[in-house]
């Protein structure tokens, strides 16, 4: 079959399956299968596909027709201008999360060696974008999911940032000792040389706790896109009935993990501003701010641990 015929029938097929932007998807999947760019598709419409290429194209079209996000098929998503590998074990990084990175960079200006932890790192996109920008920061990336941590570590290596970011498995900010790094074999949880966090110890003395936590309430599941509900990890998306089951403990534990004057910055759901701001008690937090996204939707909430000396 010629390339242009394969494309035309793929567009019809994706349209019939109700996949949005069928031409763009058909082209993108063919580019992925052939390992070529869009210019090649237009320059060689008469190129014959091999039997192997036809079979592979057929497979990825079948996957995409089920609603599986293209990023889980081709395994990549760009974030902060960097290329991240993704798998169904991690949330696909979203452009709106770049507002969180921007907010943290702004708040970190003037701090010479900020010590940061990204809670619920997933693909590692936030921690690695921060490491890319802040050459002298000490950065930890933690997640409950071991599979997510594997992807985040792979991304650190691909981006040549593995010496800059340390990883640990944790429930919010409580480190979970892993079998590979059990206290008997290895007294610390550090995965790279340098600073380490002792097993069973929690995080302390940080300048920043940063997080894009799961924040969708089970009650709002029907408002979330079908592809998110069906294909993205539930643990990355949902957080109890109201969506606050991780944000609540995060605020509490971040207060313990931060230095006085340190910042907690987190992404929130579109209707959560008041509920989250209410959790940042003025007896513990100051300078609370809400950052809207380009559509004016409150997207990031940040607050500073009250400096009791001030
Ligand atoms: C919304 S995703 C964010 C992923 C990534 N930081 C991003 O912005 O694309 C939330 C992440 O939190 C992790 N997570 C969920 N519950 C957690 C918990 N109790 N402790 C630590 N991480 C948790 C999930 O595994 C998931 O990777």
Short mmCIF file of C-alpha atoms and ligand atoms in Angstrom, two decimals:
data_model
loop_
_atom_site.label_atom_id
_atom_site.label_comp_id
_atom_site.label_asym_id
_atom_site.label_seq_id
_atom_site.Cartn_x
_atom_site.Cartn_y
_atom_site.Cartn_z
CA UNK A 1 0.00 0.00 0.00
CA UNK A 2 1.22 3.51 -0.80
CA UNK A 3 1.83 5.96 2.02
CA UNK A 4 -0.93 8.34 0.85
CA UNK A 5 -3.51 5.51 0.71
CA UNK A 6 -2.48 4.29 4.16
CA UNK A 7 -2.92 7.82 5.49
CA UNK A 8 -6.31 8.37 3.86
CA UNK A 9 -7.75 5.14 5.21
CA UNK A 10 -6.26 5.85 8.67
CA UNK A 11 -7.99 9.26 8.73
CA UNK A 12 -11.35 7.58 7.91
CA UNK A 13 -10.78 4.97 10.56
CA UNK A 14 -9.89 7.44 13.33
CA UNK A 15 -12.83 9.65 12.33
CA UNK A 16 -15.18 6.69 12.60
CA UNK A 17 -13.73 5.92 16.04
CA UNK A 18 -14.46 9.52 17.11
CA UNK A 19 -10.81 10.38 17.69
CA UNK A 20 -10.29 14.17 17.64
CA UNK A 21 -8.00 15.71 14.95
CA UNK A 22 -7.97 12.48 12.88
CA UNK A 23 -5.57 13.73 10.18
CA UNK A 24 -3.03 15.01 12.70
CA UNK A 25 -3.23 11.73 14.61
CA UNK A 26 -2.97 9.60 11.45
CA UNK A 27 0.10 11.54 10.33
CA UNK A 28 1.71 11.53 13.75
CA UNK A 29 1.29 7.76 14.12
CA UNK A 30 2.65 7.12 10.63
CA UNK A 31 5.64 9.37 11.38
CA UNK A 32 6.20 7.31 14.55
CA UNK A 33 5.96 3.95 12.72
CA UNK A 34 8.26 5.02 9.88
CA UNK A 35 10.61 7.07 12.07
CA UNK A 36 10.28 10.09 9.76
CA UNK A 37 9.11 13.69 10.00
CA UNK A 38 6.01 15.31 8.49
CA UNK A 39 7.99 16.76 5.55
CA UNK A 40 8.89 13.18 4.55
CA UNK A 41 5.21 12.16 4.45
CA UNK A 42 4.46 15.01 2.04
CA UNK A 43 7.59 14.47 -0.04
CA UNK A 44 7.03 10.71 -0.58
CA UNK A 45 3.28 10.05 -0.95
CA UNK A 46 3.93 7.18 -3.36
CA UNK A 47 6.40 5.34 -1.14
CA UNK A 48 5.22 1.74 -0.62
CA UNK A 49 4.89 0.60 3.00
CA UNK A 50 6.55 -2.72 3.79
CA UNK A 51 4.36 -5.52 5.19
CA UNK A 52 5.96 -4.94 8.61
CA UNK A 53 5.23 -1.21 8.50
CA UNK A 54 1.62 -1.85 7.49
CA UNK A 55 1.14 -4.28 10.36
CA UNK A 56 2.70 -1.88 12.88
CA UNK A 57 0.59 1.03 11.58
CA UNK A 58 -2.49 -1.15 11.89
CA UNK A 59 -1.58 -1.95 15.52
CA UNK A 60 -1.07 1.65 16.60
CA UNK A 61 -4.25 2.78 14.81
CA UNK A 62 -6.18 0.08 16.66
CA UNK A 63 -4.73 1.35 19.97
CA UNK A 64 -5.50 4.98 19.18
CA UNK A 65 -9.05 4.04 18.12
CA UNK A 66 -9.72 2.76 21.65
CA UNK A 67 -9.04 6.31 22.90
CA UNK A 68 -5.53 5.54 24.19
CA UNK A 69 -3.60 8.84 24.26
CA UNK A 70 -1.05 9.18 21.45
CA UNK A 71 1.67 9.84 24.05
CA UNK A 72 1.25 6.34 25.51
CA UNK A 73 1.59 4.91 22.00
CA UNK A 74 4.65 6.85 20.88
CA UNK A 75 6.05 7.05 24.43
CA UNK A 76 6.93 10.76 24.47
CA UNK A 77 5.69 14.13 25.67
CA UNK A 78 7.41 17.48 25.63
CA UNK A 79 7.40 19.57 28.81
CA UNK A 80 9.35 22.77 29.46
CA UNK A 81 11.02 22.29 26.07
CA UNK A 82 12.44 18.93 27.19
CA UNK A 83 11.55 15.50 25.80
CA UNK A 84 10.11 13.11 28.41
CA UNK A 85 9.45 9.42 27.97
CA UNK A 86 6.07 8.40 29.30
CA UNK A 87 4.25 5.12 29.87
CA UNK A 88 0.80 4.31 31.25
CA UNK A 89 2.49 4.22 34.70
CA UNK A 90 2.73 8.03 34.70
CA UNK A 91 0.48 10.99 34.09
CA UNK A 92 1.19 12.63 30.73
CA UNK A 93 2.80 16.00 31.63
CA UNK A 94 0.40 18.87 30.90
CA UNK A 95 1.38 22.32 29.56
CA UNK A 96 -0.53 24.02 32.42
CA UNK A 97 1.89 22.44 34.92
CA UNK A 98 4.57 24.73 33.47
CA UNK A 99 2.87 27.51 35.53
CA UNK A 100 4.00 25.66 38.66
CA UNK A 101 7.59 25.51 37.40
CA UNK A 102 7.46 29.24 36.52
CA UNK A 103 6.09 30.10 39.97
CA UNK A 104 8.83 28.16 41.74
CA UNK A 105 11.57 29.70 39.57
CA UNK A 106 10.27 33.14 40.45
CA UNK A 107 10.13 32.40 44.18
CA UNK A 108 13.60 30.79 44.10
CA UNK A 109 15.26 33.85 42.59
CA UNK A 110 18.02 35.03 44.91
CA UNK A 111 18.26 31.76 46.88
CA UNK A 112 21.79 30.52 46.08
CA UNK A 113 21.39 26.74 46.70
CA UNK A 114 17.70 26.00 47.08
CA UNK A 115 16.82 22.59 48.47
CA UNK A 116 13.65 21.29 46.85
CA UNK A 117 11.44 18.24 46.82
CA UNK A 118 8.87 17.40 44.12
CA UNK A 119 6.11 15.29 45.67
CA UNK A 120 4.35 12.92 43.23
CA UNK A 121 7.00 13.35 40.57
CA UNK A 122 5.42 10.94 38.03
CA UNK A 123 7.50 11.27 34.85
CA UNK A 124 9.83 13.60 36.78
CA UNK A 125 8.80 16.55 34.61
CA UNK A 126 8.67 19.18 37.40
CA UNK A 127 11.82 18.07 39.25
CA UNK A 128 13.81 17.73 36.03
CA UNK A 129 12.62 21.05 34.58
CA UNK A 130 13.71 22.70 37.85
CA UNK A 131 17.05 20.86 37.79
CA UNK A 132 17.54 21.97 34.18
CA UNK A 133 17.01 25.62 35.18
CA UNK A 134 18.58 25.76 38.63
CA UNK A 135 22.10 24.41 38.31
CA UNK A 136 22.94 24.81 42.00
CA UNK A 137 19.72 23.47 43.49
CA UNK A 138 19.55 20.26 45.49
CA UNK A 139 16.49 18.42 44.21
CA UNK A 140 14.63 15.36 45.40
CA UNK A 141 11.84 13.66 43.47
CA UNK A 142 9.47 11.32 45.29
CA UNK A 143 6.45 9.24 44.39
CA UNK A 144 4.33 6.48 45.88
CA UNK A 145 4.54 4.55 42.63
CA UNK A 146 7.73 2.54 42.04
CA UNK A 147 6.82 2.26 38.33
CA UNK A 148 6.60 6.04 38.08
CA UNK A 149 9.97 6.41 39.81
CA UNK A 150 11.52 4.10 37.20
CA UNK A 151 10.26 6.35 34.41
CA UNK A 152 11.42 9.48 36.26
CA UNK A 153 14.90 7.99 36.71
CA UNK A 154 15.02 7.06 33.03
CA UNK A 155 14.12 10.63 32.15
CA UNK A 156 16.81 11.99 34.47
CA UNK A 157 19.37 9.80 32.70
CA UNK A 158 18.16 10.76 29.19
CA UNK A 159 18.32 14.44 30.10
CA UNK A 160 21.73 13.98 31.74
CA UNK A 161 20.37 15.23 35.03
CA UNK A 162 20.79 12.00 37.01
CA UNK A 163 23.60 13.51 39.11
CA UNK A 164 21.38 16.47 39.99
CA UNK A 165 18.17 14.79 41.19
CA UNK A 166 17.73 12.13 43.87
CA UNK A 167 14.78 9.80 43.97
CA UNK A 168 12.93 8.06 46.77
CA UNK A 169 9.65 6.25 47.19
CA UNK A 170 7.39 8.01 49.65
CA UNK A 171 3.86 8.36 50.87
CA UNK A 172 3.53 12.13 50.49
CA UNK A 173 6.68 13.15 52.43
CA UNK A 174 7.16 10.00 54.50
CA UNK A 175 9.92 7.93 52.92
CA UNK A 176 9.09 4.28 52.28
CA UNK A 177 12.25 2.20 52.59
CA UNK A 178 12.51 0.05 49.48
CA UNK A 179 13.78 -3.54 49.37
CA UNK A 180 16.67 -2.50 47.17
CA UNK A 181 17.80 -0.04 49.81
CA UNK A 182 16.79 -1.83 52.98
CA UNK A 183 18.49 -0.50 56.12
CA UNK A 184 20.45 -3.75 56.58
CA UNK A 185 22.06 -3.53 53.12
CA UNK A 186 22.25 0.21 52.68
CA UNK A 187 21.68 2.59 55.55
CA UNK A 188 20.36 5.43 53.43
CA UNK A 189 17.80 5.90 50.70
CA UNK A 190 19.90 8.08 48.49
CA UNK A 191 20.13 6.71 44.97
CA UNK A 192 23.13 8.79 44.13
CA UNK A 193 26.17 9.97 45.99
CA UNK A 194 26.08 12.97 48.26
CA UNK A 195 23.29 13.98 50.59
CA UNK A 196 21.04 11.18 51.66
CA UNK A 197 17.93 10.73 53.69
CA UNK A 198 18.20 8.11 56.39
CA UNK A 199 15.75 5.23 56.16
CA UNK A 200 12.53 5.88 58.10
CA UNK A 201 13.41 9.54 58.34
CA UNK A 202 11.21 12.20 56.80
CA UNK A 203 12.29 15.21 54.80
CA UNK A 204 13.55 18.27 56.71
CA UNK A 205 15.03 21.75 56.11
CA UNK A 206 13.77 22.24 52.58
CA UNK A 207 13.42 25.64 50.91
CA UNK A 208 10.69 24.33 48.61
CA UNK A 209 8.07 21.62 48.60
CA UNK A 210 6.61 21.49 45.10
CA UNK A 211 3.80 19.26 43.93
CA UNK A 212 1.25 18.56 41.25
CA UNK A 213 -0.67 16.11 43.41
CA UNK A 214 -3.64 13.99 42.36
CA UNK A 215 -6.60 16.32 42.94
CA UNK A 216 -9.71 15.04 41.16
CA UNK A 217 -12.56 13.99 43.46
CA UNK A 218 -14.30 10.67 42.75
CA UNK A 219 -17.48 12.75 42.69
CA UNK A 220 -16.13 14.67 39.68
CA UNK A 221 -14.95 11.63 37.71
CA UNK A 222 -17.57 12.23 35.02
CA UNK A 223 -16.18 15.75 34.39
CA UNK A 224 -12.77 14.33 33.52
CA UNK A 225 -12.02 13.38 29.88
CA UNK A 226 -12.75 9.72 29.12
CA UNK A 227 -9.14 9.13 28.02
CA UNK A 228 -7.90 10.36 31.43
CA UNK A 229 -10.35 8.14 33.33
CA UNK A 230 -9.60 5.09 31.26
CA UNK A 231 -5.89 5.32 30.49
CA UNK A 232 -4.03 7.50 32.97
CA UNK A 233 -3.07 6.02 36.37
CA UNK A 234 -5.89 6.34 38.90
CA UNK A 235 -3.35 7.03 41.66
CA UNK A 236 -2.10 10.03 39.67
CA UNK A 237 -5.55 11.51 39.07
CA UNK A 238 -7.96 10.80 41.92
CA UNK A 239 -7.68 11.81 45.59
CA UNK A 240 -10.77 10.84 47.59
CA UNK A 241 -14.33 12.11 47.31
CA UNK A 242 -13.48 15.85 47.22
CA UNK A 243 -10.04 15.58 45.62
CA UNK A 244 -8.32 16.80 48.81
CA UNK A 245 -7.04 13.51 50.23
CA UNK A 246 -3.43 14.17 49.20
CA UNK A 247 -3.43 17.99 49.36
CA UNK A 248 -4.50 17.92 53.05
CA UNK A 249 -1.60 15.69 54.24
CA UNK A 250 0.75 17.46 51.81
CA UNK A 251 0.12 20.84 53.47
CA UNK A 252 0.57 19.33 56.92
CA UNK A 253 3.75 17.41 56.07
CA UNK A 254 5.23 20.21 53.97
CA UNK A 255 5.10 22.44 57.04
CA UNK A 256 7.34 19.96 58.86
CA UNK A 257 9.66 19.51 55.86
CA UNK A 258 10.22 23.22 55.22
CA UNK A 259 12.61 25.65 56.84
CA UNK A 260 10.93 28.71 58.34
CA UNK A 261 10.39 31.00 55.34
CA UNK A 262 10.36 28.03 52.92
CA UNK A 263 7.71 27.75 50.22
CA UNK A 264 5.03 25.21 49.43
CA UNK A 265 3.85 25.51 45.81
CA UNK A 266 1.25 23.19 44.34
CA UNK A 267 -1.01 22.82 41.36
CA UNK A 268 -4.72 22.67 42.16
CA UNK A 269 -7.95 21.67 40.41
CA UNK A 270 -10.08 24.32 38.66
CA UNK A 271 -12.56 24.78 41.53
CA UNK A 272 -10.31 24.19 44.54
CA UNK A 273 -8.88 27.62 45.26
CA UNK A 274 -10.98 28.46 48.33
CA UNK A 275 -10.76 24.97 49.85
CA UNK A 276 -6.97 24.90 49.48
CA UNK A 277 -6.39 28.47 50.68
CA UNK A 278 -8.53 27.65 53.76
CA UNK A 279 -6.17 24.76 54.57
CA UNK A 280 -3.20 27.17 54.69
CA UNK A 281 -3.88 28.44 58.20
CA UNK A 282 -2.60 32.01 58.82
CA UNK A 283 -1.07 30.80 62.08
CA UNK A 284 1.29 28.58 60.03
CA UNK A 285 1.50 30.12 56.54
CA UNK A 286 1.98 33.62 55.18
CA UNK A 287 2.20 35.34 51.78
CA UNK A 288 -0.36 32.92 50.34
CA UNK A 289 -0.83 33.54 46.63
CA UNK A 290 -2.91 32.07 43.84
CA UNK A 291 -1.53 32.04 40.30
CA UNK A 292 -4.02 31.82 37.41
CA UNK A 293 -3.30 30.07 34.11
CA UNK A 294 -3.67 31.72 30.69
CA UNK A 295 -7.45 31.19 30.84
CA UNK A 296 -7.62 32.92 34.24
CA UNK A 297 -8.29 29.61 36.06
CA UNK A 298 -6.60 29.43 39.49
CA UNK A 299 -3.86 26.89 38.82
CA UNK A 300 -1.14 27.23 41.45
CA UNK A 301 -1.35 27.98 45.16
CA UNK A 302 1.82 28.92 47.04
CA UNK A 303 2.37 29.79 50.68
CA UNK A 304 5.36 30.48 52.87
CA UNK A 305 6.00 28.73 56.16
CA UNK A 306 5.63 31.38 58.84
CA UNK A 307 8.99 32.43 60.14
CA UNK A 308 8.39 32.30 63.87
CA UNK A 309 11.41 34.51 64.52
CA UNK A 310 9.98 37.37 62.42
C1 LIG B 1 -1.02 14.46 39.03
S1 LIG B 1 0.32 13.28 39.01
C2 LIG B 1 1.68 14.38 38.74
C3 LIG B 1 2.81 13.78 38.00
C4 LIG B 1 3.88 14.81 37.56
N1 LIG B 1 4.43 15.50 38.69
C5 LIG B 1 3.27 15.81 36.60
O1 LIG B 1 3.07 16.97 36.99
O2 LIG B 1 2.98 15.44 35.46
C6 LIG B 1 0.43 12.87 40.72
C7 LIG B 1 1.54 11.92 41.13
O3 LIG B 1 1.43 11.71 42.53
C8 LIG B 1 1.71 10.35 42.85
N2 LIG B 1 1.06 10.04 44.13
C9 LIG B 1 -0.23 9.71 44.37
N3 LIG B 1 -0.43 9.51 45.68
C10 LIG B 1 0.76 9.72 46.29
C11 LIG B 1 1.20 9.67 47.65
N4 LIG B 1 0.37 9.35 48.64
N5 LIG B 1 2.50 9.95 47.91
C12 LIG B 1 3.36 10.29 46.91
N6 LIG B 1 3.00 10.34 45.61
C13 LIG B 1 1.72 10.07 45.31
C14 LIG B 1 1.18 9.58 41.66
O4 LIG B 1 1.81 8.31 41.56
C15 LIG B 1 1.50 10.52 40.51
O5 LIG B 1 2.75 10.23 39.93
#
